[in-house]
Short mmCIF file of C-alpha atoms in Angstrom, two decimals:
data_model
loop_
_atom_site.label_atom_id
_atom_site.label_comp_id
_atom_site.label_asym_id
_atom_site.label_seq_id
_atom_site.Cartn_x
_atom_site.Cartn_y
_atom_site.Cartn_z
CA UNK A 1233 20.03 16.65 14.31
CA UNK A 1234 22.79 16.04 11.81
CA UNK A 1235 22.36 16.42 8.06
CA UNK A 1236 22.08 13.09 6.26
CA UNK A 1237 22.79 12.35 2.60
CA UNK A 1238 22.17 9.44 0.28
CA UNK A 1239 25.50 8.71 -1.38
CA UNK A 1240 24.92 5.45 -3.26
CA UNK A 1241 22.17 3.23 -4.62
CA UNK A 1242 21.69 -0.15 -6.26
CA UNK A 1243 18.74 -2.04 -7.66
CA UNK A 1244 18.11 -5.52 -9.08
CA UNK A 1245 15.85 -6.12 -12.02
CA UNK A 1246 12.24 -6.51 -10.92
CA UNK A 1247 11.01 -9.86 -12.26
CA UNK A 1248 8.02 -12.17 -12.14
CA UNK A 1249 9.85 -15.05 -10.52
CA UNK A 1250 13.48 -14.77 -9.51
CA UNK A 1251 15.83 -17.74 -9.27
CA UNK A 1252 17.63 -15.89 -6.47
CA UNK A 1253 16.56 -16.46 -2.88
CA UNK A 1254 15.45 -13.40 -0.88
CA UNK A 1255 18.94 -13.26 0.70
CA UNK A 1256 20.56 -13.33 -2.72
CA UNK A 1257 18.31 -10.58 -4.06
CA UNK A 1258 19.13 -8.41 -1.04
CA UNK A 1259 22.83 -9.13 -1.50
CA UNK A 1260 22.79 -8.16 -5.19
CA UNK A 1261 21.22 -4.77 -4.42
CA UNK A 1262 23.46 -4.18 -1.37
CA UNK A 1263 26.59 -4.97 -3.37
CA UNK A 1264 25.57 -2.59 -6.15
CA UNK A 1265 24.85 0.19 -3.65
CA UNK A 1266 28.24 -0.26 -1.96
CA UNK A 1267 30.08 -0.33 -5.29
CA UNK A 1268 28.25 2.78 -6.49
CA UNK A 1269 29.97 4.81 -3.75
CA UNK A 1270 33.12 2.69 -3.55
CA UNK A 1271 32.57 1.56 0.04
CA UNK A 1272 33.02 -1.87 1.62
CA UNK A 1273 31.27 -3.48 4.58
CA UNK A 1274 34.12 -2.20 6.79
CA UNK A 1275 32.75 1.32 6.22
CA UNK A 1276 29.19 0.42 7.24
CA UNK A 1277 28.29 1.16 10.87
CA UNK A 1278 24.75 -0.24 10.90
CA UNK A 1279 22.21 -1.92 8.64
CA UNK A 1280 18.52 -1.17 8.17
CA UNK A 1281 16.46 -3.74 6.31
CA UNK A 1282 12.92 -3.68 5.05
CA UNK A 1283 10.66 -6.48 3.92
CA UNK A 1284 6.88 -6.63 4.12
CA UNK A 1285 4.82 -9.61 5.40
CA UNK A 1286 6.73 -12.70 6.54
CA UNK A 1287 4.16 -14.74 4.66
CA UNK A 1288 5.66 -13.93 1.26
CA UNK A 1289 8.94 -15.63 2.01
CA UNK A 1290 7.14 -18.21 4.14
CA UNK A 1291 9.60 -17.76 7.03
CA UNK A 1292 8.76 -16.34 10.43
CA UNK A 1293 11.14 -13.57 11.57
CA UNK A 1294 11.99 -13.13 7.92
CA UNK A 1295 13.91 -9.89 8.43
CA UNK A 1296 16.42 -11.65 10.62
CA UNK A 1297 16.49 -14.69 8.33
CA UNK A 1298 17.35 -12.55 5.29
CA UNK A 1299 19.66 -10.25 7.29
CA UNK A 1300 22.95 -11.68 5.98
CA UNK A 1301 21.91 -10.70 2.46
CA UNK A 1302 21.54 -7.14 3.71
CA UNK A 1303 25.06 -7.17 5.18
CA UNK A 1304 23.97 -7.38 8.81
CA UNK A 1305 26.59 -9.86 9.99
CA UNK A 1306 27.96 -8.56 13.31
CA UNK A 1307 26.42 -5.13 12.83
CA UNK A 1308 23.70 -3.20 14.64
CA UNK A 1309 20.61 -4.27 12.66
CA UNK A 1310 16.99 -3.21 12.56
CA UNK A 1311 14.08 -4.26 10.38
CA UNK A 1312 11.45 -1.80 9.21
CA UNK A 1313 8.09 -3.52 9.00
CA UNK A 1314 5.24 -1.29 7.92
CA UNK A 1315 3.80 -3.24 4.99
CA UNK A 1316 3.74 -1.33 1.73
CA UNK A 1317 5.13 1.72 3.54
CA UNK A 1318 8.28 -0.23 4.41
CA UNK A 1319 10.49 0.81 1.50
CA UNK A 1320 10.22 4.52 2.11
CA UNK A 1321 10.13 4.02 5.88
CA UNK A 1322 13.41 2.05 5.81
CA UNK A 1323 15.10 5.20 4.51
CA UNK A 1324 13.49 7.21 7.32
CA UNK A 1325 14.89 4.64 9.74
CA UNK A 1326 18.30 4.96 8.11
CA UNK A 1327 17.97 8.72 8.36
CA UNK A 1328 17.38 8.76 12.13
CA UNK A 1329 20.16 6.24 12.70
CA UNK A 1330 22.53 8.83 11.19
CA UNK A 1331 20.77 12.09 12.12
CA UNK A 1332 20.81 11.08 15.79
CA UNK A 1333 24.58 10.88 15.78
CA UNK A 1334 24.58 7.16 16.54
CA UNK A 1335 26.11 6.09 13.22
CA UNK A 1336 28.00 7.79 10.38
CA UNK A 1337 27.31 5.39 7.51
CA UNK A 1338 24.27 3.12 7.22
CA UNK A 1339 23.34 0.58 4.57
CA UNK A 1340 19.59 0.45 3.90
CA UNK A 1341 18.25 -2.56 1.99
CA UNK A 1342 14.67 -3.44 1.00
CA UNK A 1343 13.77 -6.78 -0.53
CA UNK A 1344 10.64 -8.64 -1.49
CA UNK A 1345 10.13 -12.01 -3.11
CA UNK A 1346 6.40 -12.40 -3.63
CA UNK A 1347 6.54 -15.30 -6.06
CA UNK A 1348 7.31 -17.90 -3.37
CA UNK A 1349 3.77 -17.62 -2.08
CA UNK A 1350 1.68 -20.26 -3.82
CA UNK A 1351 -0.48 -20.22 -5.81
CA UNK A 1352 -1.00 -16.46 -5.64
CA UNK A 1353 0.45 -13.78 -3.34
CA UNK A 1354 -2.99 -12.22 -2.85
CA UNK A 1355 -3.85 -15.07 -0.50
CA UNK A 1356 -1.11 -13.95 1.91
CA UNK A 1357 -3.24 -10.92 2.60
CA UNK A 1358 -6.28 -12.89 3.73
CA UNK A 1359 -4.84 -12.94 7.23
CA UNK A 1360 -4.58 -9.15 7.56
CA UNK A 1361 -8.34 -8.85 8.01
CA UNK A 1362 -10.34 -8.89 11.23
CA UNK A 1363 -11.03 -12.43 12.41
CA UNK A 1364 -14.67 -11.80 13.23
CA UNK A 1365 -16.08 -9.07 11.06
CA UNK A 1366 -14.18 -9.67 7.81
CA UNK A 1367 -12.32 -12.96 7.47
CA UNK A 1368 -15.41 -15.18 7.47
CA UNK A 1369 -16.31 -13.43 4.17
CA UNK A 1370 -12.91 -14.41 2.70
CA UNK A 1371 -12.04 -10.90 1.56
CA UNK A 1372 -8.93 -9.99 -0.39
CA UNK A 1373 -7.14 -6.75 -1.07
CA UNK A 1374 -8.69 -6.32 -4.49
CA UNK A 1375 -12.10 -5.94 -2.85
CA UNK A 1376 -10.81 -3.18 -0.67
CA UNK A 1377 -9.19 -1.29 -3.52
CA UNK A 1378 -12.17 -1.74 -5.81
CA UNK A 1379 -14.47 -0.43 -3.09
CA UNK A 1380 -12.22 2.55 -2.47
CA UNK A 1381 -11.75 3.31 -6.18
CA UNK A 1382 -15.51 3.21 -6.77
CA UNK A 1383 -16.12 5.61 -3.89
CA UNK A 1384 -13.36 7.98 -5.11
CA UNK A 1385 -14.59 7.94 -8.73
CA UNK A 1386 -18.22 8.40 -7.74
CA UNK A 1387 -17.50 11.25 -5.31
CA UNK A 1388 -15.69 13.32 -7.94
CA UNK A 1389 -17.41 11.99 -11.07
CA UNK A 1390 -14.11 10.69 -12.51
CA UNK A 1391 -14.04 8.54 -15.63
CA UNK A 1392 -12.31 5.18 -15.97
CA UNK A 1393 -10.72 6.25 -19.25
CA UNK A 1394 -9.11 9.23 -17.53
CA UNK A 1395 -7.77 7.22 -14.60
CA UNK A 1396 -6.35 4.70 -17.09
CA UNK A 1397 -4.02 7.46 -18.35
CA UNK A 1398 -2.08 7.08 -15.09
CA UNK A 1399 -1.35 3.41 -15.83
CA UNK A 1400 -0.48 4.23 -19.44
CA UNK A 1401 1.96 6.98 -18.52
CA UNK A 1402 3.72 4.97 -15.83
CA UNK A 1403 4.09 1.88 -18.02
CA UNK A 1404 5.42 4.06 -20.86
CA UNK A 1405 7.90 5.71 -18.47
CA UNK A 1406 9.03 2.27 -17.34
CA UNK A 1407 10.02 1.38 -20.89
CA UNK A 1408 13.12 3.51 -20.22
CA UNK A 1409 14.02 1.72 -16.97
CA UNK A 1410 16.59 -1.08 -17.28
CA UNK A 1411 15.12 -2.88 -14.23
CA UNK A 1412 11.47 -2.72 -15.31
CA UNK A 1413 9.26 -5.74 -15.87
CA UNK A 1414 6.24 -4.03 -17.47
CA UNK A 1415 7.64 -1.20 -19.53
CA UNK A 1416 5.39 -0.76 -22.58
CA UNK A 1417 6.27 2.15 -24.87
CA UNK A 1418 3.14 1.75 -26.98
CA UNK A 1419 0.46 0.88 -24.41
CA UNK A 1420 -2.82 2.79 -24.81
CA UNK A 1421 -5.85 3.68 -22.72
CA UNK A 1422 -7.82 1.15 -24.78
CA UNK A 1423 -5.43 -1.61 -23.68
CA UNK A 1424 -6.18 -0.78 -20.04
CA UNK A 1425 -9.91 -0.54 -20.59
CA UNK A 1426 -9.93 -3.85 -22.50
CA UNK A 1427 -7.94 -5.75 -19.85
CA UNK A 1428 -9.62 -8.38 -17.67
CA UNK A 1429 -12.01 -7.00 -15.04
CA UNK A 1430 -10.88 -8.30 -11.64
CA UNK A 1431 -13.24 -6.46 -9.29
CA UNK A 1432 -15.05 -3.62 -10.95
CA UNK A 1433 -13.84 -0.87 -11.40
CA UNK A 1434 -10.38 -2.46 -11.06
CA UNK A 1435 -8.99 -4.12 -14.21
CA UNK A 1436 -5.80 -6.08 -14.76
CA UNK A 1437 -3.81 -3.13 -16.11
CA UNK A 1438 -4.98 -0.79 -13.35
CA UNK A 1439 -2.91 -2.93 -10.97
CA UNK A 1440 0.82 -3.36 -10.41
CA UNK A 1441 2.18 -6.90 -10.80
CA UNK A 1442 3.38 -9.47 -8.26
CA UNK A 1443 7.17 -9.10 -8.41
CA UNK A 1444 10.53 -10.09 -6.95
CA UNK A 1445 13.38 -7.65 -6.45
CA UNK A 1446 15.57 -5.62 -4.13
CA UNK A 1447 16.91 -2.07 -3.78
CA UNK A 1448 19.62 -0.66 -1.50
CA UNK A 1449 20.99 2.77 -0.65
CA UNK A 1450 23.91 4.04 1.42
CA UNK A 1451 23.23 6.94 3.80
CA UNK A 1452 25.95 9.04 5.43
CA UNK A 1453 26.42 11.91 7.83
CA UNK A 1454 27.39 15.27 6.28
CA UNK A 1455 31.10 15.15 7.10
CA UNK A 1456 31.41 11.68 5.57
CA UNK A 1457 29.17 12.37 2.59
CA UNK A 1458 31.13 15.47 1.57
CA UNK A 1459 34.35 13.50 1.68
CA UNK A 1460 32.98 10.67 -0.46
CA UNK A 1461 31.01 12.40 -3.17
CA UNK A 1462 30.62 15.71 -5.00
CA UNK A 1463 26.93 14.99 -5.44
CA UNK A 1464 25.32 14.08 -2.13
CA UNK A 1465 21.53 14.06 -2.19
CA UNK A 1466 20.23 15.29 1.14
CA UNK A 1467 17.31 13.98 3.10
CA UNK A 1468 15.55 17.30 3.71
CA UNK A 1469 12.40 16.11 5.42
CA UNK A 1470 10.74 12.93 6.65
CA UNK A 1471 7.21 12.22 7.83
CA UNK A 1472 4.98 9.33 8.68
CA UNK A 1473 1.48 8.97 10.04
CA UNK A 1474 -0.94 6.19 10.83
CA UNK A 1475 -4.72 6.20 10.35
CA UNK A 1476 -7.26 4.05 12.21
CA UNK A 1477 -6.66 0.30 12.20
CA UNK A 1478 -10.23 -0.14 10.96
CA UNK A 1479 -10.70 0.10 7.19
CA UNK A 1480 -14.38 0.80 7.85
CA UNK A 1481 -13.59 4.00 9.74
CA UNK A 1482 -11.32 5.60 7.15
CA UNK A 1483 -12.09 8.34 4.69
CA UNK A 1484 -12.05 6.39 1.42
CA UNK A 1485 -11.85 9.54 -0.66
CA UNK A 1486 -9.01 11.45 0.96
CA UNK A 1487 -5.91 10.01 2.70
CA UNK A 1488 -5.62 12.32 5.69
CA UNK A 1489 -2.70 10.30 7.07
CA UNK A 1490 -0.72 11.00 3.87
CA UNK A 1491 -1.46 14.71 4.32
CA UNK A 1492 -0.18 14.62 7.91
CA UNK A 1493 2.95 12.71 6.91
CA UNK A 1494 3.56 15.16 4.05
CA UNK A 1495 3.06 18.22 6.26
CA UNK A 1496 5.56 16.79 8.75
CA UNK A 1497 8.14 16.27 5.99
CA UNK A 1498 7.49 19.64 4.30
CA UNK A 1499 7.82 21.50 7.57
CA UNK A 1500 11.17 19.85 8.25
CA UNK A 1501 12.29 20.70 4.71
CA UNK A 1502 11.07 24.30 5.02
CA UNK A 1503 8.62 23.83 2.15
CA UNK A 1504 5.67 26.20 2.21
CA UNK A 1505 4.34 25.80 -1.33
CA UNK A 1506 4.89 22.17 -2.33
CA UNK A 1507 3.46 22.63 -5.82
CA UNK A 1508 6.19 25.18 -6.59
CA UNK A 1509 9.00 23.77 -4.50
CA UNK A 1510 8.76 20.07 -5.43
CA UNK A 1511 10.18 19.29 -8.88
CA UNK A 1512 9.64 15.51 -9.05
CA UNK A 1513 7.06 13.35 -7.30
CA UNK A 1514 7.30 9.62 -6.78
CA UNK A 1515 3.99 8.82 -5.06
CA UNK A 1516 3.11 5.20 -4.34
CA UNK A 1517 1.29 3.70 -7.32
CA UNK A 1518 0.21 0.08 -6.77
CA UNK A 1519 -3.09 1.03 -8.45
CA UNK A 1520 -3.62 3.87 -10.90
CA UNK A 1521 -6.33 5.65 -8.87
CA UNK A 1522 -4.10 5.40 -5.79
CA UNK A 1523 -1.60 7.81 -7.38
CA UNK A 1524 -4.36 10.41 -7.53
CA UNK A 1525 -5.25 9.82 -3.89
CA UNK A 1526 -1.63 10.22 -2.91
CA UNK A 1527 -0.97 13.35 -5.01
CA UNK A 1528 -3.91 14.98 -3.27
CA UNK A 1529 -2.67 13.85 0.16
CA UNK A 1530 0.78 15.20 -0.71
CA UNK A 1531 -0.86 18.59 -1.38
CA UNK A 1532 0.34 18.49 -4.99
CA UNK A 1533 -3.23 18.68 -6.33
CA UNK A 1534 -6.61 19.87 -5.07
CA UNK A 1535 -9.05 17.19 -3.95
CA UNK A 1536 -10.52 15.33 -6.89
CA UNK A 1537 -8.27 17.25 -9.29
CA UNK A 1538 -5.08 15.16 -9.39
CA UNK A 1539 -6.22 13.57 -12.66
CA UNK A 1540 -5.80 16.97 -14.33
CA UNK A 1541 -2.03 16.69 -13.87
CA UNK A 1542 -2.19 13.73 -16.25
CA UNK A 1543 -4.73 15.20 -18.64
CA UNK A 1544 -2.82 18.45 -19.18
CA UNK A 1545 0.68 16.95 -19.32
CA UNK A 1546 1.91 18.37 -16.00
CA UNK A 1547 2.73 14.86 -14.72
CA UNK A 1548 4.66 13.84 -17.84
CA UNK A 1549 8.41 13.35 -17.59
CA UNK A 1550 8.93 16.71 -19.33
CA UNK A 1551 5.98 18.39 -17.59
CA UNK A 1552 6.08 20.92 -14.77
CA UNK A 1553 5.67 18.26 -12.08
CA UNK A 1554 6.87 14.89 -13.38
CA UNK A 1555 5.12 12.05 -11.52
CA UNK A 1556 6.82 8.65 -11.30
CA UNK A 1557 9.41 9.27 -14.02
CA UNK A 1558 10.80 5.87 -12.96
CA UNK A 1559 7.71 4.11 -14.24
CA UNK A 1560 6.62 3.37 -10.67
CA UNK A 1561 5.11 0.20 -9.35
CA UNK A 1562 2.69 0.04 -12.29
CA UNK A 1563 5.55 -0.07 -14.78
CA UNK A 1564 8.76 -1.16 -13.06
CA UNK A 1565 7.06 -3.67 -10.76
CA UNK A 1566 5.90 -4.00 -7.18
CA UNK A 1567 8.15 -6.12 -4.96
CA UNK A 1568 6.55 -4.36 -2.04
CA UNK A 1569 9.31 -3.07 0.26
CA UNK A 1570 11.79 -2.85 -2.63
CA UNK A 1571 9.31 -0.82 -4.70
CA UNK A 1572 9.15 1.84 -1.99
CA UNK A 1573 12.92 2.13 -1.71
CA UNK A 1574 13.09 2.26 -5.52
CA UNK A 1575 11.36 5.64 -5.24
CA UNK A 1576 14.12 6.93 -2.96
CA UNK A 1577 16.75 5.52 -5.35
CA UNK A 1578 14.97 7.16 -8.30
CA UNK A 1579 15.07 10.58 -6.65
CA UNK A 1580 18.76 9.99 -5.88
CA UNK A 1581 19.51 9.27 -9.54
CA UNK A 1582 17.24 12.02 -10.88
CA UNK A 1583 18.63 14.72 -8.59
CA UNK A 1584 22.20 13.74 -9.50
CA UNK A 1585 21.35 13.80 -13.21
CA UNK A 1586 22.14 10.09 -13.49
CA UNK A 1587 18.74 8.74 -14.53
CA UNK A 1588 19.75 8.07 -18.14
CA UNK A 1589 16.82 7.82 -20.55
CA UNK A 1590 14.47 8.55 -17.63
CA UNK A 1591 16.16 11.83 -16.73
CA UNK A 1592 13.74 14.64 -15.97
CA UNK A 1593 14.92 17.78 -17.83
CA UNK A 1594 15.72 21.11 -16.20
CA UNK A 1595 18.14 20.06 -13.43
CA UNK A 1596 15.49 19.23 -10.81
CA UNK A 1597 16.55 20.32 -7.34
CA UNK A 1598 14.01 18.67 -5.09
CA UNK A 1599 11.73 15.65 -5.05
CA UNK A 1600 9.27 13.85 -2.83
CA UNK A 1601 8.80 10.10 -2.45
CA UNK A 1602 5.84 8.51 -0.68
CA UNK A 1603 4.63 5.04 0.13
CA UNK A 1604 1.51 3.62 1.72
CA UNK A 1605 0.99 0.46 3.66
CA UNK A 1606 0.50 -1.33 6.95
CA UNK A 1607 -3.23 -2.18 6.92
CA UNK A 1608 -3.68 0.36 4.10
CA UNK A 1609 -3.33 3.05 6.75
CA UNK A 1610 0.23 4.43 6.90
CA UNK A 1611 1.72 7.26 4.89
CA UNK A 1612 5.52 7.50 4.69
CA UNK A 1613 7.03 10.57 3.03
CA UNK A 1614 10.60 11.66 2.30
CA UNK A 1615 11.74 14.93 0.71
CA UNK A 1616 15.15 14.85 -0.95
CA UNK A 1617 17.15 17.71 -2.42
CA UNK A 1618 20.57 18.71 -3.64
CA UNK B 444 -3.18 -15.22 -19.66
CA UNK B 445 -4.30 -16.54 -16.31
CA UNK B 446 -2.09 -15.72 -13.36
CA UNK B 447 -1.96 -19.42 -12.55
CA UNK B 448 -0.80 -20.59 -15.96
CA UNK B 449 2.40 -22.61 -15.50
CA UNK B 450 5.53 -20.90 -16.77
CA UNK B 451 7.89 -23.37 -18.49
CA UNK B 452 10.81 -20.93 -18.03
CA UNK B 453 10.38 -20.74 -14.25
CA UNK B 454 13.18 -21.95 -11.97
CA UNK B 455 12.67 -25.29 -10.21
CA UNK B 456 11.29 -25.10 -6.68
CA UNK B 457 11.00 -26.95 -3.37
CA UNK B 458 7.47 -26.90 -1.90
CA UNK B 459 6.75 -26.53 1.79
CA UNK B 460 4.36 -24.53 3.96
CA UNK B 461 4.14 -22.39 7.07
CA UNK B 462 1.44 -24.03 9.19
CA UNK B 463 -0.24 -21.76 11.73
CA UNK B 464 -3.53 -22.38 13.53
CA UNK B 465 -4.97 -19.92 16.03
CA UNK B 466 -7.87 -19.64 18.47
CA UNK B 467 -9.07 -16.05 18.44
CA UNK B 468 -11.25 -14.84 21.31
CA UNK B 469 -14.05 -12.43 20.46
CA UNK B 470 -12.90 -9.97 23.11
CA UNK B 471 -14.73 -7.76 25.56
CA UNK B 472 -16.80 -5.94 22.95
CA UNK B 473 -16.96 -8.70 20.34
CA UNK B 474 -18.39 -11.23 22.78
CA UNK B 475 -21.30 -8.91 23.48
CA UNK B 476 -21.74 -7.69 19.88
CA UNK B 477 -22.01 -11.18 18.45
CA UNK B 478 -24.15 -12.49 21.32
CA UNK B 479 -26.68 -9.73 20.70
CA UNK B 480 -26.56 -10.37 16.96
CA UNK B 481 -27.21 -14.06 17.59
CA UNK B 482 -29.84 -13.81 20.33
CA UNK B 483 -31.64 -10.59 19.45
CA UNK B 484 -30.88 -10.09 15.74
CA UNK B 485 -29.57 -6.57 16.37
CA UNK B 486 -26.51 -4.66 15.19
CA UNK B 487 -24.99 -2.81 18.11
CA UNK B 488 -22.59 0.11 18.22
CA UNK B 489 -20.79 1.85 21.05
CA UNK B 490 -20.65 5.61 21.55
CA UNK B 491 -17.91 7.96 22.65
CA UNK B 492 -19.82 11.12 23.55
CA UNK B 493 -16.61 13.08 24.17
CA UNK B 494 -15.33 12.43 20.62
CA UNK B 495 -18.73 12.34 18.97
CA UNK B 496 -18.02 8.91 17.50
CA UNK B 497 -20.29 5.90 17.06
CA UNK B 498 -18.32 2.71 16.54
CA UNK B 499 -20.05 -0.04 14.57
CA UNK B 500 -19.46 -2.91 15.25
CA UNK B 501 -19.22 -1.92 18.92
CA UNK B 502 -15.78 -1.60 20.45
CA UNK B 503 -14.57 -1.67 24.06
CA UNK B 504 -12.62 1.59 23.87
CA UNK B 505 -12.41 4.80 21.86
CA UNK B 506 -9.35 4.82 19.60
CA UNK B 507 -9.23 8.63 19.68
CA UNK B 508 -9.23 9.33 23.44
CA UNK B 509 -8.71 5.78 24.77
CA UNK B 510 -11.76 6.05 27.05
CA UNK B 511 -13.68 2.90 27.94
CA UNK B 512 -16.96 2.83 26.01
CA UNK B 513 -19.95 1.93 28.15
CA UNK B 514 -22.77 3.49 26.14
CA UNK B 515 -24.14 0.96 23.66
CA UNK B 516 -26.73 1.61 21.00
CA UNK B 517 -28.91 -0.39 18.63
CA UNK B 518 -28.19 1.10 15.19
CA UNK B 519 -30.91 -0.86 13.40
CA UNK B 520 -30.53 -3.13 10.39
CA UNK B 521 -30.58 -0.43 7.71
CA UNK B 522 -27.41 1.41 6.69
CA UNK B 523 -26.19 3.42 3.73
CA UNK B 524 -24.31 1.89 0.78
CA UNK B 525 -20.97 3.68 0.99
CA UNK B 526 -19.38 1.84 -1.93
CA UNK B 527 -19.50 -1.51 -3.72
CA UNK B 528 -17.65 -3.71 -6.19
CA UNK B 529 -18.43 -6.54 -8.58
CA UNK B 530 -15.97 -9.41 -8.25
CA UNK B 531 -14.97 -11.34 -11.37
CA UNK B 532 -12.04 -13.38 -10.00
CA UNK B 533 -11.43 -15.31 -6.79
CA UNK B 534 -8.61 -14.81 -4.33
CA UNK B 535 -6.21 -16.84 -6.45
CA UNK B 536 -7.03 -15.02 -9.65
CA UNK B 537 -9.36 -17.66 -11.11
CA UNK B 538 -12.45 -16.38 -12.93
CA UNK B 539 -15.66 -16.81 -10.92
CA UNK B 540 -18.55 -18.71 -12.51
CA UNK B 541 -20.90 -15.88 -11.58
CA UNK B 542 -19.76 -12.36 -10.63
CA UNK B 543 -20.27 -11.61 -6.91
CA UNK B 544 -21.30 -8.35 -5.29
CA UNK B 545 -19.57 -6.95 -2.25
CA UNK B 546 -20.40 -3.70 -0.54
CA UNK B 547 -19.54 -1.57 2.43
CA UNK B 548 -22.62 -0.45 4.34
CA UNK B 549 -22.15 2.56 6.59
CA UNK B 550 -23.50 2.51 10.16
CA UNK B 551 -22.47 5.35 12.47
CA UNK B 552 -18.79 6.18 11.87
CA UNK B 553 -18.01 2.60 10.88
CA UNK B 554 -20.01 -0.05 9.14
CA UNK B 555 -20.05 -3.56 7.78
CA UNK B 556 -18.36 -5.10 4.77
CA UNK B 557 -20.54 -7.85 3.31
CA UNK B 558 -22.01 -9.62 0.29
CA UNK B 559 -24.85 -7.84 -1.47
CA UNK B 560 -28.01 -9.47 -2.78
CA UNK B 561 -29.02 -7.18 -5.64
CA UNK B 562 -28.87 -6.57 -9.36
CA UNK B 563 -25.66 -4.57 -9.88
CA UNK B 564 -27.49 -2.19 -12.21
CA UNK B 565 -29.84 -1.25 -9.37
CA UNK B 566 -27.05 -0.30 -6.96
CA UNK B 567 -26.27 3.32 -6.28
CA UNK B 568 -23.84 4.71 -3.77
CA UNK B 569 -25.83 6.38 -0.97
CA UNK B 570 -28.87 4.10 -1.18
CA UNK B 571 -30.34 2.42 1.91
CA UNK B 572 -29.41 -1.23 2.43
CA UNK B 573 -30.94 -3.68 4.83
CA UNK B 574 -29.22 -6.58 6.59
CA UNK B 575 -30.74 -9.99 5.86
CA UNK B 576 -30.27 -12.26 8.89
CA UNK B 577 -30.33 -16.02 9.15
CA UNK B 578 -33.26 -17.42 11.14
CA UNK B 579 -32.53 -17.26 14.86
CA UNK B 580 -32.15 -21.03 15.22
CA UNK B 581 -29.34 -21.05 12.67
CA UNK B 582 -27.38 -18.12 14.07
CA UNK B 583 -24.08 -18.99 15.77
CA UNK B 584 -22.72 -15.57 16.74
CA UNK B 585 -20.67 -14.75 13.63
CA UNK B 586 -20.70 -12.10 10.92
CA UNK B 587 -22.12 -14.79 8.65
CA UNK B 588 -25.30 -14.69 10.78
CA UNK B 589 -25.89 -11.79 8.41
CA UNK B 590 -26.43 -13.36 4.98
CA UNK B 591 -25.81 -10.06 3.26
CA UNK B 592 -27.42 -6.72 2.51
CA UNK B 593 -30.18 -5.92 0.02
CA UNK B 594 -31.71 -2.66 -1.13
CA UNK B 595 -34.57 -1.47 1.07
CA UNK B 596 -37.75 -1.88 -0.92
#
């Protein structure tokens, strides 16, 4: 397999309701990514595009419908479609397009416009449940997350006020992100604990917002990347893994599929001790407790102990293992597929030392990004280094 | 602020929808599972002896080894409360008049997600919960033939 680098990235602001159509959002991010590495569409051999459920945009075959915004006109084109895991997976797809030797330069775009769905994007998820055992009860995703969070908290005896520190830290980090919609430099644990209870133990500020936005990156083979930039950021390892299709048969306390995806990526990257060898983590954070789940699955914390990274400052931007220095989905926003690719873009900027006010100190050399999705059952993991 | 509060700054929009209607068959296992629930008032699982797995509700095949599952078992109406939540808003973010209880009750290696009939203060993860069924004459072969689960008294 050939070495593959990320050589450019672009990102729109994440907003509550964009005027731009999904195509236009994708185009804005794609254009920024191309300009960041001074390439044009003539240099792009193939396009990978990620967007989550068709229902958000209200168009069947939405990937193909939005494809012109991703620069797919008269190019080899493929859509990644693994729900919330899509953003990180689209970079894995871009990676194997290049690593295989098929293409030298690939544009990877992820876009989501959730605000079109009316009156609330949650309802789009009603149709992901089983027709016979679940849908007659009219379940929604909040139920599922509340049930899982309760089980996780109860198993390890975790406190709500501790878990709220995750939301606080991510929203504070996001205050330094120019694209963020929920950056709050002064938010406190009390604010989270006083927010509206949606489905106990999940409260309004435990959850990432419905958002619109797009992110794009340019990936290139080694010989091209070295010609185009002094600071390529290499894809060192990729992994993905799928758990049972049945929510009722999953371990609600420990995401084994994230562990398997992480082990696949670490092995490829030659990482034996992830807690020492990973300098920045961007785990998927649609809910605050979910970060803890994912850090444990990523082998960056012992089971039930991920919260300690927040309590002792390890996860802070200037801590030993900064977690979501971007501000994550909780702070920057959660346009689903775009939010995952944002994590790849964040590692790109951080590892190049271009993250501005968000920059993690100490010249970080290696980071891991992870997303979670499909029917809450896929783990997608990418290790990047310089 | 409610999620549904109109935003005067929002861009103007065109409204349309994506109409889809489907007829879902119950399937090889579902047909039998729901027929037994309706006619006999039983919850049935299927067993993969090779993998040591009991699937509830019953399935036609084992997802681990892909074997056809032919061994069916009555798992009873009492399971264990694996986790629960108290709902304060509906699917569209509107506050509910009365909070609702939802729980996941473990049977075998799977289980059933359903409404709970209980005082939330009495609920504890790990406690035994019993399915409350509609009277036989009212059952139609659906998960709603189970009205919900309540603590075993």
